[in-house]
Short mmCIF file of C-alpha atoms and ligand atoms in Angstrom, two decimals:
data_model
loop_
_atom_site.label_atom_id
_atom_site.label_comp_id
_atom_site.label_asym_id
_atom_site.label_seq_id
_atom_site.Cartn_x
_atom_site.Cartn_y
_atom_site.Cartn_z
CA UNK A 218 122.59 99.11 127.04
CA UNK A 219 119.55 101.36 127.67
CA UNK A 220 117.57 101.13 124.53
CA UNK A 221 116.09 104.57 123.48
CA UNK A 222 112.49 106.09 122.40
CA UNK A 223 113.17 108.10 119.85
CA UNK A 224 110.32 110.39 118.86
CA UNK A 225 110.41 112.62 114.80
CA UNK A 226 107.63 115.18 114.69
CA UNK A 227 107.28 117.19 111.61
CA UNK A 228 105.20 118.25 108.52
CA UNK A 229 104.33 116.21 105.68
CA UNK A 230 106.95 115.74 102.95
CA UNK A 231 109.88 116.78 105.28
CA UNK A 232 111.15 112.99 104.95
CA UNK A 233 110.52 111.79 108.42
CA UNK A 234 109.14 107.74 107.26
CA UNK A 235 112.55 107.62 105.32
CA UNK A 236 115.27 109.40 107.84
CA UNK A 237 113.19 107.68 110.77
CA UNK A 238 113.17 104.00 109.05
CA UNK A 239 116.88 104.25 108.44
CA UNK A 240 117.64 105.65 112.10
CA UNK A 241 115.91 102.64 113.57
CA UNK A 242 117.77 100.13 110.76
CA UNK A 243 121.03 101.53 111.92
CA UNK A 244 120.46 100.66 115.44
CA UNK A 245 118.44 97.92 115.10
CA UNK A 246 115.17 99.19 116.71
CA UNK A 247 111.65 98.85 115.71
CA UNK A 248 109.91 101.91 113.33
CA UNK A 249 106.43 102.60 113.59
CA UNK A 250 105.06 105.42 111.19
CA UNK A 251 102.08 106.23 112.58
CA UNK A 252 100.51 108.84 109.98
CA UNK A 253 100.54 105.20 108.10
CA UNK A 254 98.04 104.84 111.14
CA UNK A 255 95.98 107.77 110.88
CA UNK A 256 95.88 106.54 106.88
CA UNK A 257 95.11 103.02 107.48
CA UNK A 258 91.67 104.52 109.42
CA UNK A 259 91.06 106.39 106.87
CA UNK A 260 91.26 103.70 104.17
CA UNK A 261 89.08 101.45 106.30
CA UNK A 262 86.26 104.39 106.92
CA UNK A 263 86.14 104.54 102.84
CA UNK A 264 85.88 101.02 102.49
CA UNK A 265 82.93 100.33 104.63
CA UNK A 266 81.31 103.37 102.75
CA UNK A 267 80.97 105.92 105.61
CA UNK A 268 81.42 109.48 105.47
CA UNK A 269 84.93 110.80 107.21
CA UNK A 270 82.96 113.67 108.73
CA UNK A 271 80.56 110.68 110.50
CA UNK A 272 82.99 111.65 113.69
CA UNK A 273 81.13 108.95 115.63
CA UNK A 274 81.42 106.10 113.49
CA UNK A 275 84.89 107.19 112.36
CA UNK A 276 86.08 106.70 116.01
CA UNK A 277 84.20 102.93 115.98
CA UNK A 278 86.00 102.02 112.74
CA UNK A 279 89.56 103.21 114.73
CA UNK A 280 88.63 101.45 117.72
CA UNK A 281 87.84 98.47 115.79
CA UNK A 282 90.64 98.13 113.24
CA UNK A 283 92.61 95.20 112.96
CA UNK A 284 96.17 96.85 111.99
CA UNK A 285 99.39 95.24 111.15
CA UNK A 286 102.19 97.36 110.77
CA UNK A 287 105.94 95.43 109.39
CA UNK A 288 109.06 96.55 108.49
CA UNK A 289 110.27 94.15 105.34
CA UNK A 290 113.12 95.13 103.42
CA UNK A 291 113.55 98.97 104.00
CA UNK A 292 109.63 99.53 103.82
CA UNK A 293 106.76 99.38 105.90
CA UNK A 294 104.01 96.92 105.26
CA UNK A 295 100.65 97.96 106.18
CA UNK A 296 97.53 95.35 106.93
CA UNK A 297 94.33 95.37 107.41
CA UNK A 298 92.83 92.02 108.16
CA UNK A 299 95.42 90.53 106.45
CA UNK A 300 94.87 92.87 103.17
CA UNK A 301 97.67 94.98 101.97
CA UNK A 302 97.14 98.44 102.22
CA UNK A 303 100.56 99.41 101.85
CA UNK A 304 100.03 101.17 98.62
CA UNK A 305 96.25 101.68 98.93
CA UNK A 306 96.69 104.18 101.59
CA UNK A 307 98.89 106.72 99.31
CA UNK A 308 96.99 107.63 97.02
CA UNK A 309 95.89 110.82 96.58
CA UNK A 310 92.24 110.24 97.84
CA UNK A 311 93.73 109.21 101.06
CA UNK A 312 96.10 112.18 101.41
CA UNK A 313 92.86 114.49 100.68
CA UNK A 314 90.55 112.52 102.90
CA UNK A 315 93.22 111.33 105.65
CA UNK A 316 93.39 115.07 107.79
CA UNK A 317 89.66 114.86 108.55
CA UNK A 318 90.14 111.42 110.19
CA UNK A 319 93.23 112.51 112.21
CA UNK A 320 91.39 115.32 113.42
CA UNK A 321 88.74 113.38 115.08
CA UNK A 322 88.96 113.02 118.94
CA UNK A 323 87.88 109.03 119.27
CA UNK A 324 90.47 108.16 116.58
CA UNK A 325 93.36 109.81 118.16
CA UNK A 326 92.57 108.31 121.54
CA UNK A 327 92.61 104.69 119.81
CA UNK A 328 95.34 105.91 118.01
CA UNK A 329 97.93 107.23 120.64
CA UNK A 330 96.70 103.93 123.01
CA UNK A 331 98.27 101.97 120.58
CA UNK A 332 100.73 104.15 119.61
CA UNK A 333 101.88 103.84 123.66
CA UNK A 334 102.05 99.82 123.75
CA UNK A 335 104.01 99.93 120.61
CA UNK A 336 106.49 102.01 121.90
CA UNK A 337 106.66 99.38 124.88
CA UNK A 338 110.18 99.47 126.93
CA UNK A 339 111.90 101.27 123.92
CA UNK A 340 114.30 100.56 120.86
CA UNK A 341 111.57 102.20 119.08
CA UNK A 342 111.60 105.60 116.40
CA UNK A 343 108.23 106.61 116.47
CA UNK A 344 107.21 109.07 113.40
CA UNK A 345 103.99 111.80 113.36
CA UNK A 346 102.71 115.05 114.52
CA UNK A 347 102.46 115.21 118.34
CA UNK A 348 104.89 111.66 119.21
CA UNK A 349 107.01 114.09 121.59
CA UNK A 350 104.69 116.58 122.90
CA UNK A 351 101.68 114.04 123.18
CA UNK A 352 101.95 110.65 122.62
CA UNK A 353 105.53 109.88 124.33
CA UNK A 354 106.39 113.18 126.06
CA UNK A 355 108.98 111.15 128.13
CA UNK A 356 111.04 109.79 124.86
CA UNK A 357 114.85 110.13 124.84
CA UNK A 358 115.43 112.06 121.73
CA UNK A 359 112.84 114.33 120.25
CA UNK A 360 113.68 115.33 116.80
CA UNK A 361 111.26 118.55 114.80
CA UNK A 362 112.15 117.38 111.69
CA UNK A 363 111.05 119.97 108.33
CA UNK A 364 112.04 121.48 105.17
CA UNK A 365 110.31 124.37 102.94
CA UNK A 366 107.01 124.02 101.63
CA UNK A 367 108.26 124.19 98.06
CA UNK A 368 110.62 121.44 98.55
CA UNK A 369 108.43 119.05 100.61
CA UNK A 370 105.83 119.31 97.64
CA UNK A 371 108.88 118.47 95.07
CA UNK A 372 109.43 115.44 97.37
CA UNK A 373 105.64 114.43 96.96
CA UNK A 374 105.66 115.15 93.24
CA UNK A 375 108.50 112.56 92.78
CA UNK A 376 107.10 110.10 94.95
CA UNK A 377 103.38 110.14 93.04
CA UNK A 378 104.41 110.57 89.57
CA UNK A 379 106.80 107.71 90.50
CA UNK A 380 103.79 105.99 91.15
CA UNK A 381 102.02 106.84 88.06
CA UNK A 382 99.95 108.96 89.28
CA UNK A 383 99.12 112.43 87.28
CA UNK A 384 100.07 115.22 89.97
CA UNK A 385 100.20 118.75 89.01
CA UNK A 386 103.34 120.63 91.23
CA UNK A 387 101.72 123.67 92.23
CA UNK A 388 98.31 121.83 93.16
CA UNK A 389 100.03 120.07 95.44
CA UNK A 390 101.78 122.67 96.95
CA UNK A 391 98.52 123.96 98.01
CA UNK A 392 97.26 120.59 99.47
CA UNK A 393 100.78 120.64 101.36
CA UNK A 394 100.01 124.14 102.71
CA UNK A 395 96.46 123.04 103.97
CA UNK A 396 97.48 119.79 105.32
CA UNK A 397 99.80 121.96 107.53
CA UNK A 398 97.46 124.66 108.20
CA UNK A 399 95.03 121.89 109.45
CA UNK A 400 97.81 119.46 111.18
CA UNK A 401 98.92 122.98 113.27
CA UNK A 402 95.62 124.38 114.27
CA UNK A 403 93.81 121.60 115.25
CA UNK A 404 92.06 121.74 118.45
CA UNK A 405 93.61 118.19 119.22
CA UNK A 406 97.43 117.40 119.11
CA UNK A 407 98.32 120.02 117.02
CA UNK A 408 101.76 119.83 115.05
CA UNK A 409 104.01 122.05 117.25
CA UNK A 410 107.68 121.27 117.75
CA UNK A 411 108.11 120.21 121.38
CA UNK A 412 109.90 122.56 123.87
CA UNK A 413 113.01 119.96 124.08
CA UNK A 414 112.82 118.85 120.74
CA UNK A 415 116.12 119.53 118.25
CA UNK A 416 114.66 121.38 114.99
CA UNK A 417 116.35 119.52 111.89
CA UNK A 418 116.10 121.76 108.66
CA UNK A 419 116.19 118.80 105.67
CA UNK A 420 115.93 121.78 102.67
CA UNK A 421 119.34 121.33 101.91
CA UNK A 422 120.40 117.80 103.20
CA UNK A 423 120.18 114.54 101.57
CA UNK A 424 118.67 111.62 103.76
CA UNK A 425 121.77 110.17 104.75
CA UNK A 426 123.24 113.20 106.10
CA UNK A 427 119.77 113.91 107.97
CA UNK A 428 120.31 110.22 109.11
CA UNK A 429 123.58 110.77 110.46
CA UNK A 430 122.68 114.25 112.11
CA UNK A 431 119.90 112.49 114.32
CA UNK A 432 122.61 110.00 114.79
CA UNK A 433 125.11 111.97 115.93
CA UNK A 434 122.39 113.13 118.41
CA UNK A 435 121.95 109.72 119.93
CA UNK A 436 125.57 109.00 120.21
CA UNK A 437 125.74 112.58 122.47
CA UNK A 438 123.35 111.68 124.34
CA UNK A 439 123.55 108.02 124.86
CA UNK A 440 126.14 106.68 123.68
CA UNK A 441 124.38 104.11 121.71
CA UNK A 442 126.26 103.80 118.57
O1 DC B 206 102.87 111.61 107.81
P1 DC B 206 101.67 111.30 106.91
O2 DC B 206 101.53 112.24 105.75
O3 DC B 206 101.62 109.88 106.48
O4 DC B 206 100.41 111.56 107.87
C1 DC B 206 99.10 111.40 107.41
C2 DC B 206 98.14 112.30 108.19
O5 DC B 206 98.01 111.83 109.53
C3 DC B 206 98.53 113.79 108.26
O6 DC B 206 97.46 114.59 107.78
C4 DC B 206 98.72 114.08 109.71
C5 DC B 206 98.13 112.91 110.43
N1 DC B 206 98.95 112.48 111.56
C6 DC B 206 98.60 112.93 112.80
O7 DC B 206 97.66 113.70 112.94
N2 DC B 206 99.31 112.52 113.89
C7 DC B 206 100.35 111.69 113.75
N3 DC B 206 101.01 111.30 114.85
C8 DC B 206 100.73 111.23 112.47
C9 DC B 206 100.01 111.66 111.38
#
């Protein structure tokens, strides 16, 4: 059987690593969360101590980066030269620091190039910002995956104070609201649902019945389940 691409654009905090992760589980294909990219650049750029807004050698540190991405029990292991950056690369320094990096032009181009030879001959879910109107305009299924602002920053607020970390709600509604701002009016890839991409409202559903809706959208148009 044909095995699909299956690309899930959509804002931060609408659940897109977690409904994409379990979509490729369920059919067996490989996830690859690629703002866990963008992030991994990012963490790399702060530890060799240069400045994100050093565009050019922000591009040399992306075209240079030695990046490991797993799936290991329901959860994405990130490397760097063999370090774990899984958790290193949400913290909230990262999420401040990481829309700079993804705005620069060399880092997307190393980016998406990758991006393409992971996606390969398919059984892939590929998560982002610009996965079908970009980086794999040709995929099967194109999903615009979102949710309202106030409940994408609840979503954050559980995950970091999960964490430990000390997050104040309506601060972080605000750094949701500029991450988007800066995601959709970039000059570069901006964050736009594609023209033949299905929008997927998650306000109101839990993961598993966001799961099954993208699902249900395979099996239409596939058959694959
Ligand atoms: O999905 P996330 O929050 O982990 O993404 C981190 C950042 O990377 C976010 O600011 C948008 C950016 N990004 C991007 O520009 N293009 C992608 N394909 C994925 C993420």
């Amino acid at each position: 059987m044909k095995k699909l691409i299956i690309a899930i654009d959509g804002p931060a905090g609408a659940g897109k690593s977690t409904v994409a992760r379990l979509v490729a589980e369920r059919l067996g294909y490989t996830y690859i969360d690629t703002g866990a990219m963008y992030r991994a650049v990012t963490w790399d750029t702060v530890r060799r101590g240069i400045a994100v807004d050093d565009a050019e050698k922000v591009a040399a540190v992306a075209r240079a980066i030695n990046l490991q991405l797993t799936t290991v029990t329901g959860k994405t292991l990130v490397k760097v030269d063999d370090t774990d950056i899984t958790d290193a690369i949400r913290t909230p320094e990262i999420n401040r620091l990481v829309a700079e990096v993804s705005q620069n032009g060399g880092v997307r181009e190393a980016m998406v190039h990758l991006q393409r030879q992971l996606a390969g001959l398919g059984g892939v879910v590929m998560d982002g910002r610009d996965i079908g109107t970009h980086v794999l305009p040709n995929a099967d299924i194109k999903i615009f995956l979102t949710a309202s602002i106030a409940e994408r920053a609840h979503r954050r607020w559980l995950e970091l104070t999960d964490k430990g970390f000390n997050v104040d709600l309506a601060e972080l509604q605000e750094e949701i609201a500029c991450r988007d701002k800066a995601d959709c009016e970039r000059a570069i890839a901006p964050l736009i649902q594609a023209a033949d991409a299905v929008l997927v409202d998650t306000t109101y559903l839990t993961v598993a019945q966001a799961v099954e809706t993208i699902l249900q959208l395979c099996e239409e148009k596939s058959g694959v389940l």
